[in-house]
Amino acid sequence: MEQFEPDRLSAAQLAAMRRSLTSGRGALTRRSLLRASGAGALTLGGLAALTACGIPPAKREGQAAPSDDHSAQEKEINFSNWTEYMDTSDDEKSRPTLEAFAKRTGIEVKYTEDINDNVEFFGKIRPQLAAGQDTGRDLIVVTDWLAARIIRLGWAQKLDPSNLPHAYANLIPQFRNPDWDPGRAHSYPWTGIDTVIAYNAKATGGKKVDSVTQLLDDPTLKGRVGFLTEMRDTVGMTLLDQGKDPAKFTTADYDAAIGRLQKGVDTKQIRRFTGNDYTADLDKGDLAACLAWAGDVIQLQAGNPDIQYAIPAAGYITSSDNLLVPAKARHKANAEKLIDYYYEPEVAAQLAAFISYVCPVDGVKDELAKIKPELADNPLIVPDKEMAAKAHAFRSLSSEEETAFEEKFAKLIGA
């Protein structure tokens, strides 16, 4: 029987993933930093799993075939998540929100921190998904581009809205309708990840930096500006600055953004393109200003009052890590109950207070204020209306577009 290779990745796509996992958002986010030594380096086996041939997907319509649900008989959930992405007690011996859920529902949560990076994790579960088998997991958390791939291949179960009343009611508008999962039929955000402008006020002489135009044109910043090695963040922010919508841009728009950035390279306005390692340079003042991830800014501000951030008037790029129920999971209804539980504002506040990422739950502000008032007032965790209105998602790309765009971006950054 003839088989085909689903979504085979090009050399440019693989190179982009390597950059992300060795120096980008996938390498040194807060959850990785707290691991100290970290175990998220991408293995050759993980990359091979993404490009392996000869295994057909279960379906192509974006919806997993119905599977038997044993939730009523088996009061359990197998939940895979990233390290340091769940609230823990002060002595680190318990997980309060998970324990409260088990006490309330009688459902035991077998919680495993076995996601070190998206590609490596996908390499673990892909063979079972492709073969139509249970992965042994009822709930997983993956970044939006991988969530899109899993849904497109028909390897995520469609969620039952009747089991998700809090999630449906409390999901904030900016995450409601991604183009890769319209109406959130298969997914709900665990956290949001925002790209903003950060600057060291001491290094800028007190000057505020609040636009990509300023990063690229301000002569007082020359040679002290950083952009990110993540294509969607750097190009997305540049598209916004040029008045283009990252959700609807054309190839010509993309090329114009690359050209704008290339000028910044040629004139040496841009010091370098970085992964998460921009944090050390920004903290020291070697970088006066740069594109940055909101979670990093919060961490830096805790130790350096000179670190400031700005939301450009043109807007900013946002993405998300997402909860999915894999195809053939045994406990779908139980997993849906857990998803819904984390959309109760009181529970969401406990989680947000620990992980300090963008909380996707409406109504969390008042509850978070009872725990850590300074976080409740921080729009990088609880977006206010003004900030939420400026959020933009980078549109989904076809495999052909991603290959072409990553090749152009790699040339720009010298990768």
mmCIF file of C-alpha atoms in Angstrom:
data_model
loop_
_atom_site.group_PDB
_atom_site.id
_atom_site.type_symbol
_atom_site.label_atom_id
_atom_site.label_comp_id
_atom_site.label_asym_id
_atom_site.label_seq_id
_atom_site.Cartn_x
_atom_site.Cartn_y
_atom_site.Cartn_z
ATOM 1 C CA MET A 1 0.000 0.000 0.000
ATOM 2 C CA GLU A 2 1.378 3.392 -0.930
ATOM 3 C CA GLN A 3 2.311 5.656 1.930
ATOM 4 C CA PHE A 4 3.349 9.269 2.061
ATOM 5 C CA GLU A 5 5.328 11.640 4.223
ATOM 6 C CA PRO A 6 3.058 14.015 6.147
ATOM 7 C CA ASP A 7 4.399 17.551 6.341
ATOM 8 C CA ARG A 8 8.011 16.617 5.694
ATOM 9 C CA LEU A 9 10.239 19.420 6.956
ATOM 10 C CA SER A 10 12.757 21.167 4.747
ATOM 11 C CA ALA A 11 16.363 21.887 5.691
ATOM 12 C CA ALA A 12 15.383 25.517 6.342
ATOM 13 C CA GLN A 13 12.587 24.493 8.703
ATOM 14 C CA LEU A 14 14.863 22.105 10.585
ATOM 15 C CA ALA A 15 17.554 24.769 10.888
ATOM 16 C CA ALA A 16 14.975 27.180 12.331
ATOM 17 C CA MET A 17 13.935 24.588 14.891
ATOM 18 C CA ARG A 18 17.548 23.980 15.857
ATOM 19 C CA ARG A 19 17.987 27.734 16.411
ATOM 20 C CA SER A 20 14.878 27.861 18.559
ATOM 21 C CA LEU A 21 15.914 24.942 20.687
ATOM 22 C CA THR A 22 19.573 25.860 21.158
ATOM 23 C CA SER A 23 19.279 29.612 21.644
ATOM 24 C CA GLY A 24 15.681 30.667 21.154
ATOM 25 C CA ARG A 25 12.451 30.594 23.104
ATOM 26 C CA GLY A 26 12.547 26.817 23.300
ATOM 27 C CA ALA A 27 15.914 26.794 25.023
ATOM 28 C CA LEU A 28 16.022 29.247 27.893
ATOM 29 C CA THR A 29 12.512 30.268 28.856
ATOM 30 C CA ARG A 30 11.665 30.639 32.524
ATOM 31 C CA ARG A 31 10.763 26.974 32.845
ATOM 32 C CA SER A 32 14.157 25.997 31.418
ATOM 33 C CA LEU A 33 16.092 28.491 33.532
ATOM 34 C CA LEU A 34 14.531 27.107 36.668
ATOM 35 C CA ARG A 35 15.703 23.659 35.686
ATOM 36 C CA ALA A 36 19.276 24.957 36.140
ATOM 37 C CA SER A 37 21.106 22.464 33.931
ATOM 38 C CA GLY A 38 18.209 21.806 31.545
ATOM 39 C CA ALA A 39 17.559 18.759 29.407
ATOM 40 C CA GLY A 40 15.895 20.375 26.426
ATOM 41 C CA ALA A 41 18.599 20.106 23.801
ATOM 42 C CA LEU A 42 17.203 18.750 20.602
ATOM 43 C CA THR A 43 18.503 15.330 19.717
ATOM 44 C CA LEU A 44 19.115 14.110 16.213
ATOM 45 C CA GLY A 45 16.531 11.453 16.953
ATOM 46 C CA GLY A 46 13.950 14.128 17.685
ATOM 47 C CA LEU A 47 14.568 15.830 14.367
ATOM 48 C CA ALA A 48 14.542 12.514 12.588
ATOM 49 C CA ALA A 49 11.158 11.762 14.083
ATOM 50 C CA LEU A 50 9.745 14.909 12.553
ATOM 51 C CA THR A 51 10.995 14.032 9.100
ATOM 52 C CA ALA A 52 10.643 10.263 9.184
ATOM 53 C CA CYS A 53 8.892 8.887 6.153
ATOM 54 C CA GLY A 54 6.573 5.991 5.463
ATOM 55 C CA ILE A 55 4.093 6.499 8.326
ATOM 56 C CA PRO A 56 0.726 7.842 7.220
ATOM 57 C CA PRO A 57 -1.352 10.050 9.501
ATOM 58 C CA ALA A 58 -4.616 8.696 10.848
ATOM 59 C CA LYS A 59 -6.666 11.352 9.049
ATOM 60 C CA ARG A 60 -6.133 14.604 7.169
ATOM 61 C CA GLU A 61 -9.355 16.437 7.966
ATOM 62 C CA GLY A 62 -8.106 17.931 11.219
ATOM 63 C CA GLN A 63 -10.273 15.804 13.501
ATOM 64 C CA ALA A 64 -9.316 12.576 15.235
ATOM 65 C CA ALA A 65 -11.532 9.571 14.797
ATOM 66 C CA PRO A 66 -13.819 8.962 17.800
ATOM 67 C CA SER A 67 -12.242 6.733 20.438
ATOM 68 C CA ASP A 68 -13.604 4.902 23.447
ATOM 69 C CA ASP A 69 -13.664 7.073 26.542
ATOM 70 C CA HIS A 70 -13.083 5.272 29.828
ATOM 71 C CA SER A 71 -13.469 8.355 32.014
ATOM 72 C CA ALA A 72 -16.544 7.092 33.860
ATOM 73 C CA GLN A 73 -14.879 3.823 34.842
ATOM 74 C CA GLU A 74 -11.312 5.066 35.300
ATOM 75 C CA LYS A 75 -11.062 8.171 37.463
ATOM 76 C CA GLU A 76 -7.666 9.289 36.237
ATOM 77 C CA ILE A 77 -5.851 11.632 33.847
ATOM 78 C CA ASN A 78 -2.357 11.289 32.422
ATOM 79 C CA PHE A 79 -1.112 14.855 31.961
ATOM 80 C CA SER A 80 2.209 15.731 30.235
ATOM 81 C CA ASN A 81 3.566 19.252 30.663
ATOM 82 C CA TRP A 82 6.758 21.328 30.599
ATOM 83 C CA THR A 83 9.040 21.549 33.611
ATOM 84 C CA GLU A 84 8.237 24.397 36.036
ATOM 85 C CA TYR A 85 4.900 25.014 34.344
ATOM 86 C CA MET A 86 2.696 24.096 37.333
ATOM 87 C CA ASP A 87 2.281 25.677 40.748
ATOM 88 C CA THR A 88 4.054 23.901 43.596
ATOM 89 C CA SER A 89 4.078 24.292 47.373
ATOM 90 C CA ASP A 90 6.901 26.140 49.108
ATOM 91 C CA ASP A 91 8.574 22.849 50.005
ATOM 92 C CA GLU A 92 8.100 21.651 46.399
ATOM 93 C CA LYS A 93 6.507 18.419 47.619
ATOM 94 C CA SER A 94 2.996 19.038 46.336
ATOM 95 C CA ARG A 95 1.067 20.724 43.529
ATOM 96 C CA PRO A 96 -1.789 22.576 45.236
ATOM 97 C CA THR A 97 -4.139 23.148 42.304
ATOM 98 C CA LEU A 98 -3.842 19.570 41.066
ATOM 99 C CA GLU A 99 -4.435 18.216 44.545
ATOM 100 C CA ALA A 100 -7.491 20.433 44.971
ATOM 101 C CA PHE A 101 -8.870 19.149 41.656
ATOM 102 C CA ALA A 102 -8.417 15.527 42.744
ATOM 103 C CA LYS A 103 -10.106 16.212 46.062
ATOM 104 C CA ARG A 104 -13.050 17.913 44.379
ATOM 105 C CA THR A 105 -13.622 15.414 41.567
ATOM 106 C CA GLY A 106 -12.129 12.144 42.772
ATOM 107 C CA ILE A 107 -10.044 12.083 39.579
ATOM 108 C CA GLU A 108 -6.368 11.262 40.125
ATOM 109 C CA VAL A 109 -3.967 13.285 37.985
ATOM 110 C CA LYS A 110 -0.784 11.490 36.990
ATOM 111 C CA TYR A 111 1.288 14.564 36.236
ATOM 112 C CA THR A 112 4.539 14.168 34.307
ATOM 113 C CA GLU A 113 7.058 16.886 33.436
ATOM 114 C CA ASP A 114 8.308 15.124 30.320
ATOM 115 C CA ILE A 115 8.173 17.930 27.742
ATOM 116 C CA ASN A 116 11.603 19.479 27.341
ATOM 117 C CA ASP A 117 10.964 20.959 23.907
ATOM 118 C CA ASN A 118 8.279 20.662 21.266
ATOM 119 C CA VAL A 119 10.277 18.747 18.678
ATOM 120 C CA GLU A 120 11.724 16.225 21.070
ATOM 121 C CA PHE A 121 8.313 15.564 22.609
ATOM 122 C CA PHE A 122 6.655 15.179 19.228
ATOM 123 C CA GLY A 123 9.312 12.621 18.402
ATOM 124 C CA LYS A 124 8.166 10.593 21.427
ATOM 125 C CA ILE A 125 4.458 10.535 20.628
ATOM 126 C CA ARG A 126 4.446 10.653 16.830
ATOM 127 C CA PRO A 127 4.851 6.903 16.172
ATOM 128 C CA GLN A 128 1.800 6.031 18.288
ATOM 129 C CA LEU A 129 -0.292 8.842 16.848
ATOM 130 C CA ALA A 130 0.613 7.861 13.302
ATOM 131 C CA ALA A 131 -0.248 4.222 14.029
ATOM 132 C CA GLY A 132 -3.616 5.137 15.572
ATOM 133 C CA GLN A 133 -2.527 4.086 19.059
ATOM 134 C CA ASP A 134 -2.970 5.571 22.516
ATOM 135 C CA THR A 135 0.074 7.646 23.523
ATOM 136 C CA GLY A 136 -0.566 6.963 27.198
ATOM 137 C CA ARG A 137 -1.380 10.657 27.664
ATOM 138 C CA ASP A 138 -4.787 12.274 28.022
ATOM 139 C CA LEU A 139 -3.624 15.887 28.037
ATOM 140 C CA ILE A 140 -0.534 17.575 26.612
ATOM 141 C CA VAL A 141 0.790 21.148 26.379
ATOM 142 C CA VAL A 142 2.480 22.201 23.122
ATOM 143 C CA THR A 143 3.299 25.502 21.428
ATOM 144 C CA ASP A 144 0.896 26.820 18.804
ATOM 145 C CA TRP A 145 2.880 25.803 15.697
ATOM 146 C CA LEU A 146 3.042 22.179 16.899
ATOM 147 C CA ALA A 147 -0.571 22.249 18.059
ATOM 148 C CA ALA A 148 -1.482 23.334 14.536
ATOM 149 C CA ARG A 149 0.493 20.445 13.031
ATOM 150 C CA ILE A 150 -1.094 17.858 15.347
ATOM 151 C CA ILE A 151 -4.584 19.156 14.634
ATOM 152 C CA ARG A 152 -3.952 19.316 10.875
ATOM 153 C CA LEU A 153 -2.811 15.687 10.869
ATOM 154 C CA GLY A 154 -5.978 14.596 12.662
ATOM 155 C CA TRP A 155 -4.175 13.617 15.854
ATOM 156 C CA ALA A 156 -6.095 15.795 18.340
ATOM 157 C CA GLN A 157 -9.598 15.041 19.593
ATOM 158 C CA LYS A 158 -12.370 17.560 19.174
ATOM 159 C CA LEU A 159 -13.401 18.925 22.560
ATOM 160 C CA ASP A 160 -16.938 18.738 23.945
ATOM 161 C CA PRO A 161 -18.145 22.285 24.770
ATOM 162 C CA SER A 162 -20.627 20.931 27.311
ATOM 163 C CA ASN A 163 -17.672 19.867 29.470
ATOM 164 C CA LEU A 164 -15.989 23.275 29.179
ATOM 165 C CA PRO A 165 -18.389 25.946 30.496
ATOM 166 C CA HIS A 166 -15.720 27.968 32.315
ATOM 167 C CA ALA A 167 -13.219 27.680 29.490
ATOM 168 C CA TYR A 168 -15.763 28.770 26.902
ATOM 169 C CA ALA A 169 -16.952 31.713 29.008
ATOM 170 C CA ASN A 170 -13.611 32.897 30.393
ATOM 171 C CA LEU A 171 -11.136 32.598 27.524
ATOM 172 C CA ILE A 172 -9.940 36.137 26.769
ATOM 173 C CA PRO A 173 -10.714 37.432 23.258
ATOM 174 C CA GLN A 174 -7.138 37.604 21.937
ATOM 175 C CA PHE A 175 -6.817 33.797 22.065
ATOM 176 C CA ARG A 176 -10.321 32.806 20.978
ATOM 177 C CA ASN A 177 -9.990 32.205 17.285
ATOM 178 C CA PRO A 178 -6.535 31.180 15.975
ATOM 179 C CA ASP A 179 -6.482 30.380 12.266
ATOM 180 C CA TRP A 180 -5.018 26.925 13.023
ATOM 181 C CA ASP A 181 -7.949 25.977 15.306
ATOM 182 C CA PRO A 182 -10.996 28.144 14.533
ATOM 183 C CA GLY A 183 -13.240 28.558 17.548
ATOM 184 C CA ARG A 184 -10.831 26.517 19.699
ATOM 185 C CA ALA A 185 -12.503 23.281 18.636
ATOM 186 C CA HIS A 186 -9.486 21.171 19.677
ATOM 187 C CA SER A 187 -7.413 23.309 22.051
ATOM 188 C CA TYR A 188 -7.333 25.820 24.876
ATOM 189 C CA PRO A 189 -4.354 28.004 25.839
ATOM 190 C CA TRP A 190 -2.354 27.106 28.922
ATOM 191 C CA THR A 191 -0.426 30.399 28.752
ATOM 192 C CA GLY A 192 0.295 33.205 26.325
ATOM 193 C CA ILE A 193 3.748 34.337 25.139
ATOM 194 C CA ASP A 194 4.084 37.984 24.108
ATOM 195 C CA THR A 195 6.868 39.691 22.142
ATOM 196 C CA VAL A 196 7.512 43.279 23.233
ATOM 197 C CA ILE A 197 10.285 45.881 23.119
ATOM 198 C CA ALA A 198 12.614 45.955 26.117
ATOM 199 C CA TYR A 199 15.250 48.560 26.868
ATOM 200 C CA ASN A 200 17.800 49.409 29.518
ATOM 201 C CA ALA A 201 16.964 52.965 30.589
ATOM 202 C CA LYS A 202 20.491 53.538 31.875
ATOM 203 C CA ALA A 203 21.955 52.501 28.528
ATOM 204 C CA THR A 204 19.540 54.720 26.578
ATOM 205 C CA GLY A 205 20.198 57.734 28.791
ATOM 206 C CA GLY A 206 16.640 57.629 30.018
ATOM 207 C CA LYS A 207 15.165 57.585 26.521
ATOM 208 C CA LYS A 208 12.092 55.423 25.991
ATOM 209 C CA VAL A 209 12.235 52.975 23.079
ATOM 210 C CA ASP A 210 8.791 52.016 21.856
ATOM 211 C CA SER A 211 8.818 51.104 18.159
ATOM 212 C CA VAL A 212 10.621 48.937 15.638
ATOM 213 C CA THR A 213 11.209 52.093 13.616
ATOM 214 C CA GLN A 214 13.128 53.532 16.551
ATOM 215 C CA LEU A 215 15.134 50.330 16.934
ATOM 216 C CA LEU A 216 16.116 50.499 13.277
ATOM 217 C CA ASP A 217 16.559 54.252 12.790
ATOM 218 C CA ASP A 218 17.548 55.946 16.042
ATOM 219 C CA PRO A 219 21.255 56.860 15.646
ATOM 220 C CA THR A 220 21.784 56.927 19.417
ATOM 221 C CA LEU A 221 21.031 53.191 19.508
ATOM 222 C CA LYS A 222 23.339 52.234 16.636
ATOM 223 C CA GLY A 223 25.216 49.022 17.281
ATOM 224 C CA ARG A 224 23.268 48.350 20.475
ATOM 225 C CA VAL A 225 20.038 46.914 19.082
ATOM 226 C CA GLY A 226 18.949 43.275 19.162
ATOM 227 C CA PHE A 227 16.343 41.323 17.217
ATOM 228 C CA LEU A 228 15.313 37.710 17.760
ATOM 229 C CA THR A 229 16.342 34.557 15.906
ATOM 230 C CA GLU A 230 12.691 33.468 15.943
ATOM 231 C CA MET A 231 11.376 34.368 12.497
ATOM 232 C CA ARG A 232 7.744 34.863 13.488
ATOM 233 C CA ASP A 233 8.629 37.277 16.268
ATOM 234 C CA THR A 234 11.167 39.418 14.405
ATOM 235 C CA VAL A 235 9.389 39.536 11.058
ATOM 236 C CA GLY A 236 5.965 39.775 12.696
ATOM 237 C CA MET A 237 6.959 42.828 14.711
ATOM 238 C CA THR A 238 8.503 44.414 11.620
ATOM 239 C CA LEU A 239 5.371 43.738 9.561
ATOM 240 C CA LEU A 240 3.277 45.491 12.212
ATOM 241 C CA ASP A 241 5.639 48.450 12.192
ATOM 242 C CA GLN A 242 5.176 48.692 8.423
ATOM 243 C CA GLY A 243 1.403 48.742 8.786
ATOM 244 C CA LYS A 244 0.863 45.138 7.687
ATOM 245 C CA ASP A 245 -1.292 42.551 9.435
ATOM 246 C CA PRO A 246 0.740 39.439 10.419
ATOM 247 C CA ALA A 247 -2.448 37.427 10.086
ATOM 248 C CA LYS A 248 -2.918 38.376 6.413
ATOM 249 C CA PHE A 249 0.445 39.390 4.932
ATOM 250 C CA THR A 250 1.592 38.507 1.416
ATOM 251 C CA THR A 251 4.952 37.268 0.192
ATOM 252 C CA ALA A 252 5.679 40.797 -1.018
ATOM 253 C CA ASP A 253 4.951 42.124 2.473
ATOM 254 C CA TYR A 254 7.295 39.541 3.956
ATOM 255 C CA ASP A 255 10.059 40.435 1.523
ATOM 256 C CA ALA A 256 9.653 44.122 2.351
ATOM 257 C CA ALA A 257 10.039 43.358 6.060
ATOM 258 C CA ILE A 258 13.176 41.318 5.369
ATOM 259 C CA GLY A 259 14.535 44.205 3.294
ATOM 260 C CA ARG A 260 13.860 46.652 6.117
ATOM 261 C CA LEU A 261 15.753 44.445 8.556
ATOM 262 C CA GLN A 262 18.573 43.878 6.056
ATOM 263 C CA LYS A 263 19.144 47.625 5.953
ATOM 264 C CA GLY A 264 19.533 47.537 9.745
ATOM 265 C CA VAL A 265 22.171 44.831 9.344
ATOM 266 C CA ASP A 266 24.002 46.625 6.539
ATOM 267 C CA THR A 267 24.195 49.912 8.451
ATOM 268 C CA LYS A 268 25.241 48.060 11.620
ATOM 269 C CA GLN A 269 22.265 49.493 13.487
ATOM 270 C CA ILE A 270 21.491 45.929 14.581
ATOM 271 C CA ARG A 271 24.192 44.514 16.828
ATOM 272 C CA ARG A 272 23.011 40.929 16.485
ATOM 273 C CA PHE A 273 20.109 38.511 16.307
ATOM 274 C CA THR A 274 19.735 36.567 19.527
ATOM 275 C CA GLY A 275 17.860 33.852 21.261
ATOM 276 C CA ASN A 276 17.109 34.144 24.945
ATOM 277 C CA ASP A 277 20.743 35.129 25.550
ATOM 278 C CA TYR A 278 19.761 38.755 24.932
ATOM 279 C CA THR A 279 18.827 38.871 28.627
ATOM 280 C CA ALA A 280 22.435 39.069 29.843
ATOM 281 C CA ASP A 281 23.378 41.752 27.286
ATOM 282 C CA LEU A 282 20.294 43.829 28.071
ATOM 283 C CA ASP A 283 20.887 43.541 31.801
ATOM 284 C CA LYS A 284 24.488 44.762 31.408
ATOM 285 C CA GLY A 285 23.586 47.480 28.912
ATOM 286 C CA ASP A 286 25.570 45.999 26.022
ATOM 287 C CA LEU A 287 22.211 45.974 24.274
ATOM 288 C CA ALA A 288 20.394 49.242 24.821
ATOM 289 C CA ALA A 289 17.128 47.939 23.368
ATOM 290 C CA CYS A 290 15.780 44.807 21.710
ATOM 291 C CA LEU A 291 12.813 42.640 20.981
ATOM 292 C CA ALA A 292 12.092 40.521 24.044
ATOM 293 C CA TRP A 293 9.677 37.965 25.478
ATOM 294 C CA ALA A 294 7.418 39.244 28.220
ATOM 295 C CA GLY A 295 8.256 36.459 30.666
ATOM 296 C CA ASP A 296 11.948 37.371 30.440
ATOM 297 C CA VAL A 297 11.188 41.037 31.069
ATOM 298 C CA ILE A 298 9.355 40.198 34.278
ATOM 299 C CA GLN A 299 12.314 38.150 35.465
ATOM 300 C CA LEU A 300 14.851 40.858 34.553
ATOM 301 C CA GLN A 301 12.876 43.634 36.217
ATOM 302 C CA ALA A 302 12.947 41.743 39.497
ATOM 303 C CA GLY A 303 16.706 42.291 39.668
ATOM 304 C CA ASN A 304 17.304 45.443 37.634
ATOM 305 C CA PRO A 305 15.077 48.539 37.895
ATOM 306 C CA ASP A 306 16.603 49.965 34.703
ATOM 307 C CA ILE A 307 14.903 47.302 32.576
ATOM 308 C CA GLN A 308 11.776 48.745 31.001
ATOM 309 C CA TYR A 309 9.418 47.588 28.277
ATOM 310 C CA ALA A 310 7.113 49.153 25.721
ATOM 311 C CA ILE A 311 4.177 47.987 23.665
ATOM 312 C CA PRO A 312 4.489 49.594 20.214
ATOM 313 C CA ALA A 313 1.544 51.646 19.021
ATOM 314 C CA ALA A 314 1.557 49.384 15.948
ATOM 315 C CA GLY A 315 0.963 46.304 18.131
ATOM 316 C CA TYR A 316 2.870 43.219 19.194
ATOM 317 C CA ILE A 317 3.094 39.514 18.364
ATOM 318 C CA THR A 318 1.497 36.966 20.659
ATOM 319 C CA SER A 319 1.571 33.159 20.634
ATOM 320 C CA SER A 320 0.511 30.459 23.075
ATOM 321 C CA ASP A 321 1.211 27.091 24.646
ATOM 322 C CA ASN A 322 -1.903 24.955 24.328
ATOM 323 C CA LEU A 323 -3.767 22.075 25.943
ATOM 324 C CA LEU A 324 -4.681 19.234 23.570
ATOM 325 C CA VAL A 325 -6.294 15.815 24.058
ATOM 326 C CA PRO A 326 -4.394 13.391 21.774
ATOM 327 C CA ALA A 327 -6.185 10.932 19.529
ATOM 328 C CA LYS A 328 -7.038 7.638 21.259
ATOM 329 C CA ALA A 329 -6.654 9.122 24.756
ATOM 330 C CA ARG A 330 -8.589 6.952 27.231
ATOM 331 C CA HIS A 331 -9.859 9.719 29.489
ATOM 332 C CA LYS A 332 -11.084 12.557 27.286
ATOM 333 C CA ALA A 333 -13.977 13.682 29.500
ATOM 334 C CA ASN A 334 -11.733 13.720 32.558
ATOM 335 C CA ALA A 335 -9.171 15.779 30.656
ATOM 336 C CA GLU A 336 -11.866 18.244 29.622
ATOM 337 C CA LYS A 337 -12.857 18.643 33.279
ATOM 338 C CA LEU A 338 -9.254 19.507 34.120
ATOM 339 C CA ILE A 339 -9.039 22.022 31.272
ATOM 340 C CA ASP A 340 -12.235 23.647 32.501
ATOM 341 C CA TYR A 341 -10.954 23.700 36.088
ATOM 342 C CA TYR A 342 -7.959 25.824 35.096
ATOM 343 C CA TYR A 343 -10.331 28.359 33.555
ATOM 344 C CA GLU A 344 -11.908 29.099 36.923
ATOM 345 C CA PRO A 345 -10.427 32.497 37.842
ATOM 346 C CA GLU A 346 -9.426 31.490 41.378
ATOM 347 C CA VAL A 347 -7.509 28.468 40.089
ATOM 348 C CA ALA A 348 -6.030 30.379 37.154
ATOM 349 C CA ALA A 349 -4.732 33.004 39.584
ATOM 350 C CA GLN A 350 -2.850 30.408 41.620
ATOM 351 C CA LEU A 351 -1.196 29.128 38.448
ATOM 352 C CA ALA A 352 -0.384 32.599 37.094
ATOM 353 C CA ALA A 353 1.153 33.671 40.393
ATOM 354 C CA PHE A 354 3.648 30.846 40.099
ATOM 355 C CA ILE A 355 4.591 30.778 36.416
ATOM 356 C CA SER A 356 4.349 34.528 35.536
ATOM 357 C CA TYR A 357 3.213 34.060 31.934
ATOM 358 C CA VAL A 358 0.281 35.718 30.190
ATOM 359 C CA CYS A 359 -2.882 34.333 31.760
ATOM 360 C CA PRO A 360 -5.593 33.564 29.164
ATOM 361 C CA VAL A 361 -8.425 33.597 31.714
ATOM 362 C CA ASP A 362 -10.841 36.516 31.943
ATOM 363 C CA GLY A 363 -11.664 37.527 35.521
ATOM 364 C CA VAL A 364 -8.288 36.462 36.938
ATOM 365 C CA LYS A 365 -7.186 39.961 37.933
ATOM 366 C CA ASP A 366 -9.218 40.243 41.156
ATOM 367 C CA GLU A 367 -8.215 36.757 42.261
ATOM 368 C CA LEU A 368 -4.541 37.345 41.457
ATOM 369 C CA ALA A 369 -4.625 40.582 43.481
ATOM 370 C CA LYS A 370 -5.417 38.526 46.576
ATOM 371 C CA ILE A 371 -2.184 36.551 46.048
ATOM 372 C CA LYS A 372 0.328 38.962 44.468
ATOM 373 C CA PRO A 373 -1.104 42.462 43.830
ATOM 374 C CA GLU A 374 1.931 43.523 41.788
ATOM 375 C CA LEU A 375 1.271 40.724 39.300
ATOM 376 C CA ALA A 376 -2.404 41.561 39.001
ATOM 377 C CA ASP A 377 -1.454 45.056 37.852
ATOM 378 C CA ASN A 378 1.148 43.831 35.373
ATOM 379 C CA PRO A 379 -0.278 43.807 31.813
ATOM 380 C CA LEU A 380 2.411 41.324 30.775
ATOM 381 C CA ILE A 381 0.533 38.766 32.886
ATOM 382 C CA VAL A 382 -3.007 40.173 32.869
ATOM 383 C CA PRO A 383 -3.433 42.160 29.637
ATOM 384 C CA ASP A 384 -5.575 45.260 30.021
ATOM 385 C CA LYS A 385 -7.971 46.277 27.265
ATOM 386 C CA GLU A 386 -5.446 48.575 25.625
ATOM 387 C CA MET A 387 -2.758 45.910 25.482
ATOM 388 C CA ALA A 388 -5.132 43.145 24.420
ATOM 389 C CA ALA A 389 -6.336 45.297 21.526
ATOM 390 C CA LYS A 390 -2.778 45.475 20.184
ATOM 391 C CA ALA A 391 -2.178 41.701 20.167
ATOM 392 C CA HIS A 392 -1.579 40.038 16.798
ATOM 393 C CA ALA A 393 -0.884 36.437 15.856
ATOM 394 C CA PHE A 394 1.414 35.428 13.017
ATOM 395 C CA ARG A 395 -0.651 33.515 10.475
ATOM 396 C CA SER A 396 -0.230 29.825 9.759
ATOM 397 C CA LEU A 397 2.139 29.007 6.913
ATOM 398 C CA SER A 398 2.003 26.284 4.326
ATOM 399 C CA SER A 399 5.022 23.998 4.225
ATOM 400 C CA GLU A 400 6.150 25.715 1.026
ATOM 401 C CA GLU A 401 5.835 29.181 2.559
ATOM 402 C CA GLU A 402 7.662 28.168 5.702
ATOM 403 C CA THR A 403 10.545 26.743 3.699
ATOM 404 C CA ALA A 404 10.862 29.870 1.556
ATOM 405 C CA PHE A 405 10.445 32.294 4.442
ATOM 406 C CA GLU A 406 12.884 30.495 6.733
ATOM 407 C CA GLU A 407 15.494 30.414 3.972
ATOM 408 C CA LYS A 408 15.214 34.178 3.528
ATOM 409 C CA PHE A 409 15.328 34.753 7.269
ATOM 410 C CA ALA A 410 18.355 32.486 7.709
ATOM 411 C CA LYS A 411 20.210 34.505 5.082
ATOM 412 C CA LEU A 412 19.282 37.721 6.898
ATOM 413 C CA ILE A 413 20.593 36.606 10.282
ATOM 414 C CA GLY A 414 23.605 34.759 8.896
ATOM 415 C CA ALA A 415 22.456 31.372 10.154
#
